[in-house]
Tab-separated table of C-alpha atoms and ligand atoms in Angstrom:
chain	number	residue	atom	x	y	z
A	1	MET	CA	15.014	13.806	13.046
A	2	GLU	CA	13.714	16.850	13.410
A	3	ILE	CA	11.586	19.231	10.980
A	4	GLU	CA	12.280	22.821	11.375
A	5	TYR	CA	9.167	24.589	11.982
A	6	THR	CA	8.145	27.883	11.212
A	7	PRO	CA	7.025	29.912	13.795
A	8	GLU	CA	3.680	29.309	13.104
A	9	GLN	CA	4.044	25.832	13.240
A	10	LYS	CA	5.268	25.543	16.090
A	11	VAL	CA	2.833	27.354	18.066
A	12	PHE	CA	-0.011	24.917	16.174
A	13	ARG	CA	2.596	22.088	17.921
A	14	ASP	CA	2.649	23.328	21.361
A	15	GLU	CA	-1.442	23.158	21.184
A	16	VAL	CA	-1.364	19.674	19.737
A	17	ARG	CA	0.456	19.387	22.827
A	18	ALA	CA	-1.297	20.688	25.492
A	19	PHE	CA	-4.101	19.426	24.068
A	20	LEU	CA	-3.232	15.954	24.504
A	21	ALA	CA	-1.888	16.072	28.441
A	22	ASN	CA	-4.411	17.474	29.523
A	23	ARG	CA	-6.602	14.285	27.443
A	24	LEU	CA	-4.799	12.002	27.437
A	25	ASP	CA	-6.594	9.725	30.072
A	26	PRO	CA	-3.172	7.590	31.837
A	27	GLU	CA	-4.705	4.392	31.428
A	28	LEU	CA	-5.054	4.765	27.622
A	29	GLN	CA	-2.700	5.957	27.144
A	30	ARG	CA	-0.643	3.146	28.774
A	31	LYS	CA	-2.706	1.077	27.189
A	32	VAL	CA	-1.708	2.654	23.545
A	33	ARG	CA	1.834	1.923	24.704
A	34	PHE	CA	2.135	-1.333	25.800
A	35	ASP	CA	0.638	-2.724	22.875
A	36	GLU	CA	-2.568	-3.932	25.011
A	37	PRO	CA	-5.887	-3.935	23.104
A	38	LEU	CA	-8.323	-1.291	23.291
A	39	THR	CA	-11.648	-1.047	23.890
A	40	LYS	CA	-15.214	0.121	21.751
A	41	ALA	CA	-15.863	3.164	24.347
A	42	ASP	CA	-11.578	3.661	24.913
A	43	VAL	CA	-11.623	4.312	20.676
A	44	GLN	CA	-14.953	5.530	20.785
A	45	ALA	CA	-14.588	8.036	24.118
A	46	TRP	CA	-10.707	9.538	22.194
A	47	GLN	CA	-12.690	10.435	18.273
A	48	ARG	CA	-14.536	12.449	21.070
A	49	ALA	CA	-12.543	14.236	23.145
A	50	LEU	CA	-11.105	15.288	19.196
A	51	PHE	CA	-14.933	15.490	18.095
A	52	GLU	CA	-15.824	17.824	21.266
A	53	GLN	CA	-11.522	19.929	20.221
A	54	GLY	CA	-13.179	20.213	16.646
A	55	TRP	CA	-10.069	17.987	15.833
A	56	GLY	CA	-11.793	14.566	14.707
A	57	ALA	CA	-11.691	14.834	11.317
A	58	PRO	CA	-8.577	16.000	10.568
A	59	SER	CA	-8.268	15.119	7.416
A	60	TRP	CA	-11.370	16.593	5.338
A	61	PRO	CA	-12.683	19.189	4.652
A	62	VAL	CA	-13.511	21.992	6.650
A	63	GLU	CA	-17.909	22.267	5.035
A	64	TYR	CA	-17.812	18.829	5.960
A	65	GLY	CA	-16.720	19.242	10.153
A	66	GLY	CA	-13.339	19.142	9.354
A	67	THR	CA	-10.002	20.656	10.864
A	68	GLY	CA	-9.311	22.045	7.537
A	69	TRP	CA	-4.870	21.709	8.060
A	70	ASP	CA	-2.546	21.452	6.226
A	71	ALA	CA	-0.148	18.722	5.238
A	72	ILE	CA	2.053	20.032	7.257
A	73	GLN	CA	-0.154	20.787	10.227
A	74	ARG	CA	-2.175	16.602	9.414
A	75	HIS	CA	1.854	15.289	9.439
A	76	ILE	CA	2.723	16.846	13.120
A	77	PHE	CA	-0.697	16.233	15.006
A	78	GLU	CA	0.188	12.351	14.103
A	79	GLU	CA	3.728	12.843	14.836
A	80	GLU	CA	2.069	14.311	18.325
A	81	CYS	CA	-0.551	11.105	18.265
A	82	ALA	CA	2.343	9.182	18.375
A	83	ARG	CA	4.514	10.886	20.447
A	84	ALA	CA	2.049	10.224	23.935
A	85	ASN	CA	1.025	7.397	23.119
A	86	ALA	CA	-2.455	8.298	21.516
A	87	PRO	CA	-4.805	5.715	19.983
A	88	GLU	CA	-4.784	6.256	16.246
A	89	GLN	CA	-8.432	6.949	15.383
A	90	LEU	CA	-9.933	3.717	12.575
A	91	PRO	CA	-9.922	4.935	9.711
A	92	PHE	CA	-12.726	2.937	8.303
A	93	GLY	CA	-15.657	5.511	8.926
A	94	LEU	CA	-12.985	8.828	9.051
A	95	LYS	CA	-10.741	7.693	6.296
A	96	MET	CA	-12.601	5.667	4.146
A	97	VAL	CA	-15.593	6.409	3.498
A	98	ALA	CA	-16.381	9.366	4.822
A	99	PRO	CA	-14.501	9.995	1.190
A	100	VAL	CA	-16.584	8.537	-0.633
A	101	ILE	CA	-19.876	9.215	0.534
A	102	GLN	CA	-19.114	13.173	0.908
A	103	ARG	CA	-17.929	12.637	-3.170
A	104	TYR	CA	-20.217	9.952	-4.306
A	105	ALA	CA	-23.144	10.035	-1.785
A	106	ASN	CA	-26.414	12.371	-2.577
A	107	GLU	CA	-27.235	14.517	0.664
A	108	THR	CA	-29.178	12.791	2.588
A	109	GLN	CA	-26.738	10.036	2.778
A	110	GLN	CA	-23.904	12.157	3.958
A	111	GLN	CA	-26.698	14.056	6.654
A	112	GLN	CA	-27.440	10.314	7.482
A	113	HIS	CA	-24.091	9.082	7.690
A	114	LEU	CA	-21.781	11.899	8.092
A	115	PRO	CA	-22.239	13.200	12.006
A	116	GLY	CA	-21.839	10.166	13.549
A	117	ILE	CA	-18.516	8.940	11.457
A	118	LEU	CA	-16.831	12.948	12.922
A	119	SER	CA	-18.257	12.275	16.208
A	120	GLY	CA	-16.885	8.334	16.523
A	121	ASP	CA	-20.660	7.101	17.632
A	122	VAL	CA	-20.872	5.109	14.680
A	123	TRP	CA	-18.236	3.046	14.085
A	124	TRP	CA	-17.361	1.773	10.883
A	125	CYS	CA	-16.231	-1.725	9.206
A	126	GLN	CA	-15.214	-2.474	5.178
A	127	GLY	CA	-16.748	-6.298	3.429
A	128	TYR	CA	-14.791	-5.304	0.438
A	129	SER	CA	-12.473	-8.947	0.543
A	130	GLU	CA	-13.960	-12.350	0.214
A	131	PRO	CA	-12.065	-15.562	0.473
A	132	GLY	CA	-11.367	-15.440	-3.583
A	133	ALA	CA	-11.107	-11.940	-3.386
A	134	GLY	CA	-8.982	-9.941	-1.796
A	135	SER	CA	-5.355	-8.568	-4.198
A	136	ASP	CA	-8.301	-9.773	-7.276
A	137	LEU	CA	-10.026	-7.118	-5.633
A	138	ALA	CA	-13.013	-7.314	-8.436
A	139	ALA	CA	-13.176	-11.241	-8.400
A	140	LEU	CA	-15.855	-10.453	-5.955
A	141	GLN	CA	-18.954	-12.684	-5.268
A	142	THR	CA	-20.813	-11.113	-2.965
A	143	THR	CA	-25.022	-10.695	-4.669
A	144	ALA	CA	-27.089	-7.893	-4.977
A	145	VAL	CA	-30.140	-8.792	-6.780
A	146	ARG	CA	-33.011	-6.084	-7.144
A	147	GLU	CA	-36.302	-7.328	-5.372
A	148	GLY	CA	-38.694	-3.283	-5.984
A	149	ASP	CA	-36.829	-0.898	-3.694
A	150	GLU	CA	-34.299	-3.226	-1.865
A	151	TYR	CA	-31.674	-5.264	-3.010
A	152	ILE	CA	-31.957	-8.807	-1.718
A	153	VAL	CA	-27.668	-9.715	-0.908
A	154	ASN	CA	-26.285	-13.389	-0.343
A	155	GLY	CA	-22.122	-13.919	-0.024
A	156	GLN	CA	-19.274	-13.730	2.432
A	157	LYS	CA	-16.914	-10.672	3.310
A	158	THR	CA	-13.522	-11.446	5.188
A	159	TRP	CA	-10.506	-10.512	7.044
A	160	THR	CA	-13.015	-8.150	8.055
A	161	THR	CA	-11.891	-5.911	10.666
A	162	LEU	CA	-14.038	-4.751	14.596
A	163	ALA	CA	-16.913	-5.871	12.179
A	164	GLN	CA	-17.502	-7.172	15.970
A	165	HIS	CA	-18.443	-3.659	17.111
A	166	ALA	CA	-19.938	-2.083	13.437
A	167	ASP	CA	-23.056	-0.366	12.870
A	168	TRP	CA	-22.899	-0.503	8.851
A	169	ILE	CA	-20.485	-2.115	6.844
A	170	PHE	CA	-19.304	-0.343	3.589
A	171	CYS	CA	-19.513	-3.415	0.559
A	172	LEU	CA	-18.917	-4.388	-2.674
A	173	VAL	CA	-21.752	-6.481	-4.096
A	174	ARG	CA	-21.375	-7.919	-7.730
A	175	THR	CA	-25.187	-6.788	-9.240
A	176	ASP	CA	-23.741	-7.912	-12.993
A	177	SER	CA	-22.119	-11.117	-14.148
A	178	SER	CA	-23.220	-10.587	-17.652
A	179	VAL	CA	-20.252	-7.879	-18.384
A	180	ARG	CA	-15.992	-7.190	-17.132
A	181	LYS	CA	-15.393	-8.010	-13.243
A	182	GLN	CA	-14.307	-4.601	-12.651
A	183	ALA	CA	-17.287	-2.916	-14.667
A	184	GLY	CA	-20.482	-5.088	-12.135
A	185	ILE	CA	-19.519	-4.033	-9.660
A	186	SER	CA	-21.956	-1.195	-7.200
A	187	PHE	CA	-21.191	0.219	-3.593
A	188	LEU	CA	-23.575	-0.521	-0.320
A	189	LEU	CA	-24.218	0.875	2.975
A	190	ILE	CA	-25.100	-1.522	4.989
A	191	ASP	CA	-26.707	-1.024	8.793
A	192	MET	CA	-25.488	-4.397	10.306
A	193	ASN	CA	-28.309	-4.866	12.239
A	194	SER	CA	-30.820	-6.329	9.067
A	195	PRO	CA	-31.555	-9.562	9.315
A	196	GLY	CA	-29.668	-12.210	8.067
A	197	ILE	CA	-25.891	-10.753	9.064
A	198	THR	CA	-24.102	-12.683	10.941
A	199	VAL	CA	-20.371	-12.056	12.229
A	200	LYS	CA	-18.056	-15.256	13.462
A	201	PRO	CA	-14.525	-14.824	14.766
A	202	ILE	CA	-11.172	-14.926	13.043
A	203	ILE	CA	-8.923	-15.451	15.981
A	204	MET	CA	-5.784	-14.368	14.976
A	205	LEU	CA	-2.217	-15.706	15.821
A	206	ASP	CA	-1.058	-13.751	18.961
A	207	ASP	CA	-4.748	-15.021	20.191
A	208	GLY	CA	-7.013	-11.997	19.638
A	209	HIS	CA	-9.947	-11.173	18.259
A	210	GLU	CA	-8.899	-8.494	15.577
A	211	VAL	CA	-11.107	-9.828	12.351
A	212	ASN	CA	-14.523	-11.361	11.522
A	213	GLU	CA	-15.978	-13.322	8.447
A	214	VAL	CA	-19.176	-11.594	7.529
A	215	TRP	CA	-22.115	-13.214	6.733
A	216	PHE	CA	-25.395	-12.426	4.590
A	217	ASP	CA	-27.563	-14.396	3.532
A	218	ASN	CA	-30.203	-12.588	2.028
A	219	VAL	CA	-29.626	-9.501	3.696
A	220	ARG	CA	-32.765	-6.900	2.402
A	221	VAL	CA	-30.836	-3.472	1.651
A	222	PRO	CA	-32.365	0.214	0.597
A	223	ILE	CA	-31.559	0.939	-3.086
A	224	ALA	CA	-31.410	3.887	-1.397
A	225	ASN	CA	-28.216	3.120	0.879
A	226	ARG	CA	-26.062	2.228	-2.603
A	227	VAL	CA	-23.623	4.736	-3.601
A	228	GLY	CA	-23.424	6.876	-6.253
A	229	GLU	CA	-24.563	4.462	-9.863
A	230	GLU	CA	-24.957	1.165	-9.846
A	231	ASN	CA	-22.528	-0.592	-12.077
A	232	ALA	CA	-19.928	2.086	-10.912
A	233	GLY	CA	-18.840	0.876	-7.688
A	234	TRP	CA	-15.641	0.972	-8.822
A	235	THR	CA	-14.718	3.608	-9.312
A	236	TYR	CA	-15.274	4.482	-5.745
A	237	ALA	CA	-13.921	0.898	-4.565
A	238	LYS	CA	-10.790	2.744	-6.077
A	239	TYR	CA	-11.154	6.777	-4.299
A	240	LEU	CA	-11.322	4.908	-1.046
A	241	LEU	CA	-7.940	2.689	-1.994
A	242	GLY	CA	-6.519	5.875	-2.496
A	243	HIS	CA	-7.670	7.508	1.096
A	244	GLU	CA	-6.628	4.094	2.520
A	245	ARG	CA	-2.044	4.622	1.750
A	246	THR	CA	-3.079	8.038	4.150
A	247	ASN	CA	0.017	7.645	6.856
A	248	ILE	CA	0.493	4.291	5.251
A	249	ALA	CA	4.320	4.277	6.498
A	250	ARG	CA	3.180	4.509	9.730
A	251	VAL	CA	6.815	7.295	10.895
A	252	ALA	CA	5.778	7.995	14.401
A	253	ARG	CA	4.509	5.125	15.496
A	254	SER	CA	7.361	2.997	14.607
A	255	LYS	CA	9.918	5.933	16.351
A	256	ALA	CA	7.588	5.647	19.920
A	257	LYS	CA	8.535	1.432	19.379
A	258	LEU	CA	12.095	2.105	18.584
A	259	ALA	CA	12.664	4.086	21.984
A	260	TRP	CA	11.287	1.515	23.979
A	261	LEU	CA	13.056	-0.683	22.603
A	262	LYS	CA	16.401	0.851	22.711
A	263	GLU	CA	14.869	1.202	26.658
A	264	VAL	CA	14.637	-2.831	27.369
A	265	ALA	CA	17.605	-3.310	25.885
A	266	ALA	CA	19.178	-1.075	27.627
A	267	VAL	CA	17.730	-3.481	31.561
A	268	GLN	CA	18.607	-7.049	29.631
A	269	PRO	CA	21.932	-8.856	29.521
A	270	GLY	CA	23.385	-9.262	26.435
A	271	ASN	CA	25.808	-12.551	25.551
A	272	ASP	CA	28.256	-10.977	27.123
A	273	GLY	CA	26.828	-10.108	30.930
A	274	GLY	CA	26.172	-6.971	29.737
A	275	ARG	CA	24.025	-4.673	28.773
A	276	LEU	CA	22.179	-6.313	25.902
A	277	LEU	CA	22.052	-2.718	24.100
A	278	ASP	CA	26.076	-2.742	24.232
A	279	ASP	CA	26.030	-6.576	22.717
A	280	VAL	CA	27.182	-6.431	19.421
A	281	ASP	CA	25.214	-8.128	17.197
A	282	PHE	CA	21.983	-6.740	18.992
A	283	ALA	CA	22.840	-2.930	18.417
A	284	ALA	CA	24.154	-3.349	14.966
A	285	ARG	CA	20.225	-4.129	14.534
A	286	ILE	CA	18.677	-1.808	16.460
A	287	ALA	CA	21.158	0.763	14.102
A	288	ARG	CA	20.678	-1.095	11.001
A	289	VAL	CA	16.419	-0.464	11.502
A	290	GLU	CA	16.842	3.004	12.931
A	291	LEU	CA	18.682	3.988	10.133
A	292	GLU	CA	15.868	2.925	6.852
A	293	LEU	CA	13.222	5.049	9.512
A	294	HIS	CA	15.698	7.013	8.955
A	295	ALA	CA	15.312	7.186	5.348
A	296	LEU	CA	11.711	5.457	5.383
A	297	GLU	CA	11.218	9.317	7.560
A	298	ILE	CA	13.066	10.824	4.918
A	299	MET	CA	10.812	10.111	1.795
A	300	ASN	CA	7.843	10.530	3.988
A	301	LEU	CA	8.371	14.030	4.505
A	302	LYS	CA	9.044	14.599	0.301
A	303	LEU	CA	6.005	12.759	0.302
A	304	VAL	CA	4.269	15.674	2.577
A	305	ALA	CA	5.974	18.615	1.712
A	306	ALA	CA	5.059	17.711	-2.751
A	307	GLU	CA	1.433	16.869	-0.825
A	308	GLY	CA	-1.336	19.682	-2.484
A	309	ARG	CA	1.219	19.812	-5.442
A	310	PRO	CA	-0.467	18.849	-8.959
A	311	THR	CA	1.873	15.535	-8.928
A	312	SER	CA	0.344	12.532	-7.441
A	313	PRO	CA	2.309	10.038	-5.439
A	314	GLY	CA	1.385	7.307	-7.114
A	315	PRO	CA	4.926	4.368	-7.101
A	316	GLU	CA	5.749	6.206	-3.847
A	317	ALA	CA	2.776	5.367	-1.813
A	318	SER	CA	4.126	1.876	-2.134
A	319	MET	CA	7.497	2.176	-1.505
A	320	LEU	CA	6.286	4.177	1.781
A	321	LYS	CA	3.581	0.423	1.486
A	322	ILE	CA	6.102	-1.271	1.552
A	323	LYS	CA	8.857	-0.052	3.677
A	324	GLY	CA	7.488	0.838	6.907
A	325	SER	CA	5.235	-2.788	7.181
A	326	GLU	CA	8.771	-4.675	6.666
A	327	ILE	CA	10.270	-1.796	9.521
A	328	GLN	CA	7.295	-1.977	11.752
A	329	GLN	CA	7.372	-5.539	12.226
A	330	THR	CA	11.350	-5.983	12.704
A	331	LEU	CA	10.284	-3.450	15.345
A	332	SER	CA	8.936	-6.578	16.817
A	333	GLU	CA	11.098	-9.594	15.730
A	334	LEU	CA	13.836	-6.778	17.563
A	335	LEU	CA	11.505	-6.586	20.802
A	336	ALA	CA	10.228	-10.282	21.154
A	337	LEU	CA	13.780	-11.208	21.155
A	338	ALA	CA	14.577	-8.035	23.904
A	339	THR	CA	11.843	-9.546	25.483
A	340	GLY	CA	12.366	-13.250	25.465
A	341	PRO	CA	11.019	-15.450	27.852
A	342	TYR	CA	8.904	-12.276	28.993
A	343	GLY	CA	7.722	-11.420	25.941
A	344	VAL	CA	5.559	-14.692	25.717
A	345	ALA	CA	4.140	-14.868	29.567
A	346	SER	CA	0.747	-14.149	28.069
A	347	LEU	CA	0.456	-16.380	25.574
A	348	ALA	CA	0.537	-19.563	28.556
A	349	SER	CA	-0.933	-16.939	31.184
A	350	GLU	CA	0.776	-14.401	33.568
A	351	ASP	CA	1.913	-16.877	36.495
A	352	PRO	CA	3.835	-14.289	38.112
A	353	ALA	CA	6.627	-17.019	38.939
A	354	TYR	CA	7.713	-14.987	35.527
A	355	ALA	CA	8.037	-12.197	37.510
A	356	ASP	CA	9.891	-13.585	39.591
A	357	GLY	CA	14.446	-12.097	39.170
A	358	VAL	CA	13.416	-10.063	36.574
A	359	SER	CA	14.825	-6.618	36.861
A	360	ALA	CA	13.435	-3.635	37.221
A	361	ALA	CA	12.296	-2.616	33.561
A	362	PHE	CA	9.793	-6.155	33.164
A	363	ASN	CA	6.344	-5.634	33.510
A	364	PRO	CA	3.309	-7.078	33.110
A	365	GLU	CA	2.992	-5.274	30.302
A	366	LEU	CA	6.653	-7.028	28.566
A	367	TYR	CA	4.282	-9.620	28.082
A	368	SER	CA	2.947	-8.088	25.114
A	369	ALA	CA	6.158	-8.779	22.322
A	370	THR	CA	5.846	-11.949	21.527
A	371	GLY	CA	1.630	-11.191	21.163
A	372	ARG	CA	2.330	-8.312	18.840
A	373	TYR	CA	5.236	-9.761	16.835
A	374	PHE	CA	2.824	-12.693	16.094
A	375	ASN	CA	0.171	-10.157	15.486
A	376	LEU	CA	2.174	-7.986	12.946
A	377	ARG	CA	2.123	-10.200	10.331
A	378	LYS	CA	-0.449	-8.979	9.040
A	379	THR	CA	1.115	-5.677	8.182
A	380	THR	CA	3.203	-7.352	4.457
A	381	ILE	CA	-1.175	-9.007	3.728
A	382	TYR	CA	-3.869	-5.398	4.125
A	383	GLY	CA	-3.244	-2.305	2.840
A	384	GLY	CA	-2.383	-4.191	-0.470
A	385	ALA	CA	0.830	-7.540	0.049
A	386	ASN	CA	3.884	-6.121	-0.324
A	387	GLU	CA	4.470	-8.198	-2.825
A	388	ILE	CA	0.956	-5.720	-5.222
A	389	GLN	CA	2.589	-4.052	-4.535
A	390	LYS	CA	5.956	-4.206	-5.967
A	391	GLY	CA	3.765	-4.909	-8.804
A	392	ILE	CA	2.661	-1.117	-8.874
A	393	ILE	CA	6.605	-0.627	-8.427
A	394	CYS	CA	7.655	-2.169	-11.935
A	395	LYS	CA	4.358	-0.437	-13.587
A	396	ALA	CA	5.679	2.408	-12.336
A	397	ILE	CA	9.561	1.794	-13.474
A	398	LEU	CA	9.340	-0.045	-16.526
A	399	ASN	CA	5.994	2.662	-17.527
A	400	ILE	CA	3.617	-0.536	-18.822
B	501	FAD	C1	-5.452	-8.067	9.508
B	501	FAD	C2	-6.370	-7.586	8.232
B	501	FAD	C3	-7.057	-7.488	7.972
B	501	FAD	C4	-7.457	-7.052	7.458
B	501	FAD	N1	-9.103	-6.091	7.502
B	501	FAD	C5	-10.031	-6.181	6.355
B	501	FAD	C6	-11.265	-5.402	6.804
B	501	FAD	O1	-11.346	-5.059	7.272
B	501	FAD	N2	-11.848	-5.176	4.332
B	501	FAD	C7	-10.966	-5.729	3.638
B	501	FAD	O2	-11.921	-5.344	2.645
B	501	FAD	N3	-10.059	-7.167	3.242
B	501	FAD	C8	-9.333	-6.336	5.159
B	501	FAD	N4	-8.303	-7.549	4.550
B	501	FAD	C9	-7.834	-8.279	3.555
B	501	FAD	C10	-6.737	-7.656	3.358
B	501	FAD	O3	-6.757	-7.043	2.350
B	501	FAD	C11	-6.543	-9.422	1.688
B	501	FAD	O4	-6.248	-10.132	3.116
B	501	FAD	C12	-5.391	-8.664	0.681
B	501	FAD	O5	-5.323	-7.788	0.384
B	501	FAD	C13	-4.918	-10.160	0.701
B	501	FAD	O6	-6.048	-10.693	0.061
B	501	FAD	P1	-5.568	-12.455	-0.176
B	501	FAD	O7	-5.596	-13.022	1.917
B	501	FAD	O8	-6.942	-12.524	-0.053
B	501	FAD	O9	-4.315	-13.606	-0.347
B	501	FAD	P2	-4.182	-12.876	-2.012
B	501	FAD	O10	-4.826	-12.228	-2.294
B	501	FAD	O11	-4.444	-14.792	-1.858
B	501	FAD	O12	-2.381	-13.158	-1.753
B	501	FAD	C14	-1.764	-14.541	-1.314
B	501	FAD	C15	-0.822	-14.664	-1.740
B	501	FAD	O13	-0.847	-14.289	-3.475
B	501	FAD	C16	-0.086	-13.108	-3.324
B	501	FAD	N5	0.855	-12.284	-4.252
B	501	FAD	C17	-1.124	-12.171	-5.086
B	501	FAD	N6	-1.376	-11.373	-6.583
B	501	FAD	C18	-0.644	-11.580	-7.049
B	501	FAD	C19	0.114	-11.179	-7.773
B	501	FAD	N7	-0.142	-10.404	-8.551
B	501	FAD	N8	1.463	-10.908	-8.316
B	501	FAD	C20	2.236	-11.253	-7.259
B	501	FAD	N9	1.591	-12.041	-6.000
B	501	FAD	C21	0.060	-12.285	-6.407
B	501	FAD	C22	0.580	-12.067	-2.951
B	501	FAD	O14	1.232	-11.069	-2.152
B	501	FAD	C23	-0.235	-13.461	-0.789
B	501	FAD	O15	0.964	-12.676	-0.438
B	501	FAD	C24	-7.655	-7.733	5.871
B	501	FAD	C25	-7.105	-8.183	5.572
B	501	FAD	C26	-5.482	-9.102	6.878
B	501	FAD	C27	-4.283	-9.803	7.181
């Protein structure tokens, strides 16, 4: 589905396309297309390229170095990046902590942290969840106790995405246990090189190292690293979570995956000896997910068009999260089915025997399909589990 853009918007789209054609390294493009893990250097190189173009922060205000693009321009940018298989920008600095720093941090903190986020030189991770505090985030127990002009931080964060690369972590910590749980939380910026921090990998179902435990053992953090008021961290945490929902539907990325699924199904044999794409059952499954994706896209565009108006998206964002994550999972399931045994080769080995007698469309890249299927089980959990999103929708409908 294409939107009817204005002539100015078409010029903008062509500018984005030209930039992507010039600056996107084909090897990086290939890795993104086939879901191969990106290195820290890959991610940083792409952020640097965007930064040099003046596009490092599509959603920041101009005064902080953002593009000042409107919602439609940001949408076009996301669409074109997905279509070209550009890496996704890391959200932790750009889309999560930066808006909090811009709104609530003091000038010294802004000057210290925003430039490194924009250029991609400084890598951030998110220290919210703990073993006993995920959906019920306010139950967090990592403590920060004042000693002179420092806090002494003790506790454990978990599921910390890409903390193994991080220079800084933004953390919710408990600074008062005697009050209602939301009222005793503070928001700290912590240097990951501080003595007492240990990062332990959690290996995921696809064998990938994407998440971690982060342990704090008497870590000294200057009080000057606290954002805003002590014990007001819950307000900042909620503000940040609002920004976490940007691009939550991931329509453009799913469209790229759908196209790839069709390519694979067009060369794989179906049950009756013809193409898998012509297999009635399989074709019906592709058609169903394609229709759902169209419907999601229309809803997403309605929200894009409404952005900037006084009403906030509210429960619609939860609907986008639920449907968008389910569609990503369905596409990965169909792709794993379409690649069949060739999609699991990477889990065992890169045994060339797997490639014998396989049609031209099959190549080592397809080996990632099953790993991807396992990996994407995460989408209905992170960013607010889908059950929690359903609760939000129910509350809105029932007005409670
Ligand atoms: C791949 C991945 C990356 C992540 N990255 C980060 C990160 O970088 N930083 C970070 O801080 N966190 C991160 N998270 C953590 C994520 O935010 C939590 O996993 C999520 O909030 C769910 O919390 P939980 O895992 O403790 O599950 P729980 O909250 O224990 O939930 C368990 C199950 O119970 C259901 N449930 C819980 N409460 C309710 C309720 N009230 N009503 C109905 N059902 C309910 C949930 O939906 C879920 O199915 C990541 C998680 C994953 C999987």
